[in-house]
Short mmCIF file of C-alpha atoms in Angstrom, two decimals:
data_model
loop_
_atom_site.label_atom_id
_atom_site.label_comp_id
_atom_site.label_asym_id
_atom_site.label_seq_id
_atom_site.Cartn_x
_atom_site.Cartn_y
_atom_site.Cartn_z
CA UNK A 1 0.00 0.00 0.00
CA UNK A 2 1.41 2.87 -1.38
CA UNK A 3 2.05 6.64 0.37
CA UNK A 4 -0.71 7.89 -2.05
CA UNK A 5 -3.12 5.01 -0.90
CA UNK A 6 -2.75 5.91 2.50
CA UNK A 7 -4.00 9.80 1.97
CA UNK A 8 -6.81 8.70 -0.13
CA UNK A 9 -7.88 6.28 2.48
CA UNK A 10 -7.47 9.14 5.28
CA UNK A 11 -9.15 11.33 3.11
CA UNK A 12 -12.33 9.39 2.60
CA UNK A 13 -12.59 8.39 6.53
CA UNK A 14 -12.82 12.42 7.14
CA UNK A 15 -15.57 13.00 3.83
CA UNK A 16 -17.34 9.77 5.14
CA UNK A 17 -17.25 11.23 8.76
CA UNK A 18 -18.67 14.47 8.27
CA UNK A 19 -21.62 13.44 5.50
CA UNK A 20 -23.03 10.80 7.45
CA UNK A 21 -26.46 12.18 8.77
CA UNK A 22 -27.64 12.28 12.10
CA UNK A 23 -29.61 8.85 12.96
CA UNK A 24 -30.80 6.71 15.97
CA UNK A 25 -27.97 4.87 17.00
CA UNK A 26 -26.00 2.78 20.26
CA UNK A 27 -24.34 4.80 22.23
CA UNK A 28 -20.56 5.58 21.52
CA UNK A 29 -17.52 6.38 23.61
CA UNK A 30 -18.63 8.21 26.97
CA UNK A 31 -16.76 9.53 30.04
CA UNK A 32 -16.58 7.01 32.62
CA UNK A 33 -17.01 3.97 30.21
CA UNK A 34 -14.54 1.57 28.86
CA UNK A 35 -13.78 0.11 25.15
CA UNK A 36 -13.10 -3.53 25.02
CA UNK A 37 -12.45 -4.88 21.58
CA UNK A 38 -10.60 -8.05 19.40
CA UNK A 39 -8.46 -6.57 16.64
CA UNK A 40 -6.35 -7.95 13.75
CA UNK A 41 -3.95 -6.16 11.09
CA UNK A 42 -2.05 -6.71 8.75
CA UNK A 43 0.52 -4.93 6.43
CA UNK A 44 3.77 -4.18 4.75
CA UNK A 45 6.99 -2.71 4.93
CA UNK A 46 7.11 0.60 2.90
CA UNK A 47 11.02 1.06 2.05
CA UNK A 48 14.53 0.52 3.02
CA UNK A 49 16.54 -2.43 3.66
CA UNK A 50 13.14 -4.30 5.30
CA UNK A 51 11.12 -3.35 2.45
CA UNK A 52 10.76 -7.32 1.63
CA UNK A 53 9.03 -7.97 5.18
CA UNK A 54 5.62 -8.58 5.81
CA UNK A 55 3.49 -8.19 9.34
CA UNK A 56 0.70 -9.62 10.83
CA UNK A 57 -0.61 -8.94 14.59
CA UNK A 58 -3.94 -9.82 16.65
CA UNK A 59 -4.84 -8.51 20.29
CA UNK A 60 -7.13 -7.70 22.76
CA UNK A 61 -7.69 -3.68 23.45
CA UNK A 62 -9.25 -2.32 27.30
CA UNK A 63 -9.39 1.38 27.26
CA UNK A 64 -10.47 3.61 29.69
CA UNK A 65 -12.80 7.22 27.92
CA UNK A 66 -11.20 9.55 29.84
CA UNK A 67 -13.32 12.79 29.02
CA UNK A 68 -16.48 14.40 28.04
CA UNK A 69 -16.54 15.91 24.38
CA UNK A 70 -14.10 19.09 24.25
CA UNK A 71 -12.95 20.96 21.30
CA UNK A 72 -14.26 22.93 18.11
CA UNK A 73 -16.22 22.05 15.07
CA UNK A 74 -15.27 18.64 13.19
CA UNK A 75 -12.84 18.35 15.97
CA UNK A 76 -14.86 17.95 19.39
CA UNK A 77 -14.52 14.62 21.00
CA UNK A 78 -13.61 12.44 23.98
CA UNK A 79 -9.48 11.19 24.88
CA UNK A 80 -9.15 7.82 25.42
CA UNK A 81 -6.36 6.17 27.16
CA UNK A 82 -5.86 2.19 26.22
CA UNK A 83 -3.63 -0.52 26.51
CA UNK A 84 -3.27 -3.52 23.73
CA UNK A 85 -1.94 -7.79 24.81
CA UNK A 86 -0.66 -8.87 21.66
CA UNK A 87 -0.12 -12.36 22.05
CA UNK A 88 0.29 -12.87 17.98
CA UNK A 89 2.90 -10.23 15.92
CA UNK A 90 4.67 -12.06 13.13
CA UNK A 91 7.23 -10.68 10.82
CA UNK A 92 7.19 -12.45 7.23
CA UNK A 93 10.76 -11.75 5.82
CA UNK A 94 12.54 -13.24 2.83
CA UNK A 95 13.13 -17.15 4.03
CA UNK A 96 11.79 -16.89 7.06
CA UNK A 97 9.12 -15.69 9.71
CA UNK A 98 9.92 -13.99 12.93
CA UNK A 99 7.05 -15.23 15.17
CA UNK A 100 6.27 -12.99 18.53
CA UNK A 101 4.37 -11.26 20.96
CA UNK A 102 4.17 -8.03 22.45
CA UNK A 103 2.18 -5.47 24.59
CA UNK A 104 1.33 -1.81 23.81
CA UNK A 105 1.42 -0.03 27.43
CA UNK A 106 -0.33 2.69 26.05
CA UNK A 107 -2.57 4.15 22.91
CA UNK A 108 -3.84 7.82 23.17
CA UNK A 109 -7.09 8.42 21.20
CA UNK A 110 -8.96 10.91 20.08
CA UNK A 111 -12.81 9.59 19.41
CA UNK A 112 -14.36 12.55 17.31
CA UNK A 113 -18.22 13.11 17.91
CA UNK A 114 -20.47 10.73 16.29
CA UNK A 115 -21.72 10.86 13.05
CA UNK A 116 -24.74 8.86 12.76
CA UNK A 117 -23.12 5.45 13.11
CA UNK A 118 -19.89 6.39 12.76
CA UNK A 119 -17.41 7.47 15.16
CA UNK A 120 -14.01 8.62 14.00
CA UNK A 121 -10.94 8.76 15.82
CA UNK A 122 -6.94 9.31 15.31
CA UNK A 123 -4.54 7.35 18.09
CA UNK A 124 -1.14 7.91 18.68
CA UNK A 125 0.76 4.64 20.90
CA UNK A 126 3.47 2.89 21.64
CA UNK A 127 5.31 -0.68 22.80
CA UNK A 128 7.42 -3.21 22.80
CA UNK A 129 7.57 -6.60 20.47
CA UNK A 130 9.44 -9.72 21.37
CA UNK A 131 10.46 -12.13 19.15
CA UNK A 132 11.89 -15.67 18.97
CA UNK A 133 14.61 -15.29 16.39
CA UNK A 134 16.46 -11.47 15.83
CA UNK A 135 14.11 -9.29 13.08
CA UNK A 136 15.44 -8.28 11.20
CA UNK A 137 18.29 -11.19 10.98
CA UNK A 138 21.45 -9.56 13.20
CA UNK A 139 19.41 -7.27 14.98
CA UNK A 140 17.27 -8.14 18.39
CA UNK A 141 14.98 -10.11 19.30
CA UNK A 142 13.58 -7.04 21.58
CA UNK A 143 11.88 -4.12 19.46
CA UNK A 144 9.96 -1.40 20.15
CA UNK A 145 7.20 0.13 18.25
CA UNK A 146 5.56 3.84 17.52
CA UNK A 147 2.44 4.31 15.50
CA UNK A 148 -0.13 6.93 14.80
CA UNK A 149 -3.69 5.72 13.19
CA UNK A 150 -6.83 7.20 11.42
CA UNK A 151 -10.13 4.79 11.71
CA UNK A 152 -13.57 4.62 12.21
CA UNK A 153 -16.28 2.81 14.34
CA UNK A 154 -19.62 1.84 12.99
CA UNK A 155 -22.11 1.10 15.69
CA UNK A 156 -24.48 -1.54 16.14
CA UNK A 157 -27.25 -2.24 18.37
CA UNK A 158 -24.78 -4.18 21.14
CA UNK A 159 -21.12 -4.34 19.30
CA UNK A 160 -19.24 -2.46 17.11
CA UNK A 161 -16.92 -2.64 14.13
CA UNK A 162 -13.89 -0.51 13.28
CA UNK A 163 -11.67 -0.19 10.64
CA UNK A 164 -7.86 1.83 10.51
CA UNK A 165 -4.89 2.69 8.47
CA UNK A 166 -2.03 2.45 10.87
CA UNK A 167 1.37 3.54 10.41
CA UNK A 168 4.00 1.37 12.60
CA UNK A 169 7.60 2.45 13.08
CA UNK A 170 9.36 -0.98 14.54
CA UNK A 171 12.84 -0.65 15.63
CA UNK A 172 15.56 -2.30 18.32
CA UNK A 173 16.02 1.73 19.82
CA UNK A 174 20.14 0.96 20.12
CA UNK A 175 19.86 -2.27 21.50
CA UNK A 176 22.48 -4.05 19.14
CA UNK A 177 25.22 -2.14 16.69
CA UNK A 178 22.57 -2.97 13.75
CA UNK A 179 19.35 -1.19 13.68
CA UNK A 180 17.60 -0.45 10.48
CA UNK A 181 14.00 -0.18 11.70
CA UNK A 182 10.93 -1.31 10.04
CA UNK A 183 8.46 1.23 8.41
CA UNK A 184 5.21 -0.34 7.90
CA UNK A 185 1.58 0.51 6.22
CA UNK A 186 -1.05 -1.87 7.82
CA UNK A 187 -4.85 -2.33 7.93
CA UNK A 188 -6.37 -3.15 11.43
CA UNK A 189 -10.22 -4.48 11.77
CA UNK A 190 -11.69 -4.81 14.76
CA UNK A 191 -15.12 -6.18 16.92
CA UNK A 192 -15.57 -5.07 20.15
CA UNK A 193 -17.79 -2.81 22.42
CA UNK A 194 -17.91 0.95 24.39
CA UNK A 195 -19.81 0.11 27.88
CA UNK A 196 -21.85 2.75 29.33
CA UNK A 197 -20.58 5.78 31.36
CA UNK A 198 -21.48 5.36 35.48
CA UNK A 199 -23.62 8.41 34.60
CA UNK A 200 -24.91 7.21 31.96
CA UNK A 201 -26.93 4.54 34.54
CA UNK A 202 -27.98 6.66 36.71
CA UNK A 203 -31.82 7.21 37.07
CA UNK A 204 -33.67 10.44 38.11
CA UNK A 205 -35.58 10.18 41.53
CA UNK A 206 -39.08 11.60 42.10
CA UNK A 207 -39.55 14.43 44.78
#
C-alpha cells in the first residue's frame, strides 16, 4: 500500500465522517465507560533495507474514555487512554518468519463526535515486540514500536466494528550495533464494544 493510498484512504474516513447524517444509533464512547475490543492487522513494509518484510498482529484492546466531548467544530470529541496484549505479531521476511508477541502499554485516542453510526478517531501509541529469532536477521529479538492511526467505528445495536490505516515504526532503539528499523503501512479491523458511562446509569428520583 502505497504513500498515495494511505491519503486517499485518510481522506475518505474524514468525507465519510462528516456526510453521514444524524440517525438513531447505540451509544458511543462516553466519560466514565470503557472500550473492550478483538483486533487484527495486517501490512507491509514501505522502504529501506526491510522493504521485503511482511506483518501480521492480533490482540485484545481495554481502554479507559477519559473525558467528556471538548474541542471545536469537526474536531470535538472524547481522549481515550488504552492498553493492547498482543499475544500474535509475526514478521514475514525473505526465508523466514519472525514469530512474537508483544504489549502496547499505552494508545492515546482521540474519538471525534459521532456521526450517525460512525465514530471517528486518530490514536497515537506505543510498545514493545518480542520475538523468537532477531528481526530483522542480526538485529534483536527485543523491538519497540511507535504508530499513529486514522479509523472509524460503525455502531451496532450491542457491538461495534472498526476499521484503521495504521502507520508502525518498529525498531531495536540501540539495542544491538545494527538497527535499520521497520516502516510499515497496515490495515487493522476490529469487533468489540464501548460500555456505558457510570452516569450514563444513573436514574432520576421523584420528589
Amino acid at each position: 500500500m502505497s504513500r498515495g493510498t494511505f491519503l486517499g484512504l485518510a481522506l475518505l474516513f474524514l468525507f465519510v465522517s462528516t456526510q453521514v447524517p444524524t440517525v438513531s444509533a447505540q451509544a458511543g464512547p462516553e466519560k466514565g465507560g470503557h472500550e473492550v475490543q478483538l483486533w487484527t492487522g495486517g501490512g507491509h513494509a514501505l522502504n529501506g533495507v526491510a522493504s521485503d518484510t511482511g506483518v501480521w498482529n492480533v490482540g485484545v484492546r481495554y481502554g479507559w474514555v477519559l473525558t467528556d466531548p471538548h474541542g471545536p467544530g469537526f474536531l470535538r470529541g472524547r481522549f481515550e487512554y488504552a492498553v493492547d496484549a498482543v499475544p500474535i505479531f509475526w514478521l514475514f521476511e525473505p526465508g523466514r518468519t519472525a514469530y512474537g508477541a508483544g504489549v502496547d502499554p499505552f494508545a492515546l485516542k482521540w474519538n471525534l463526535a459521532p456521526r450517525g453510526r460512525i465514530v471517528p478517531y486518530f490514536e497515537l501509541g506505543g510498545g514493545v515486540v518480542f520475538t523468537n529469532v532477531q528481526a530483522p536477521a542480526g538485529t534483536s529479538r527485543v523491538n519497540f514500536t511507535s504508530s499513529s492511526a486514522l479509523g472509524m467505528h460503525a455502531l451496532g445495536a450491542k457491538l461495534n466494528w472498526s476499521a484503521e490505516v495504521r502507520f508502525m515504526h518498529i525498531s531495536n532503539a540501540g539495542l544491538s550495533s545494527e538497527n535499520p528499523g521497520i516502516n510499515t503501512l497496515q490495515l487493522r479491523l476490529g469487533i468489540g464494544m464501548f460500555t456505558r458511562g457510570k452516569h450514563s446509569s444513573a436514574m432520576p428520583t421523584n420528589p
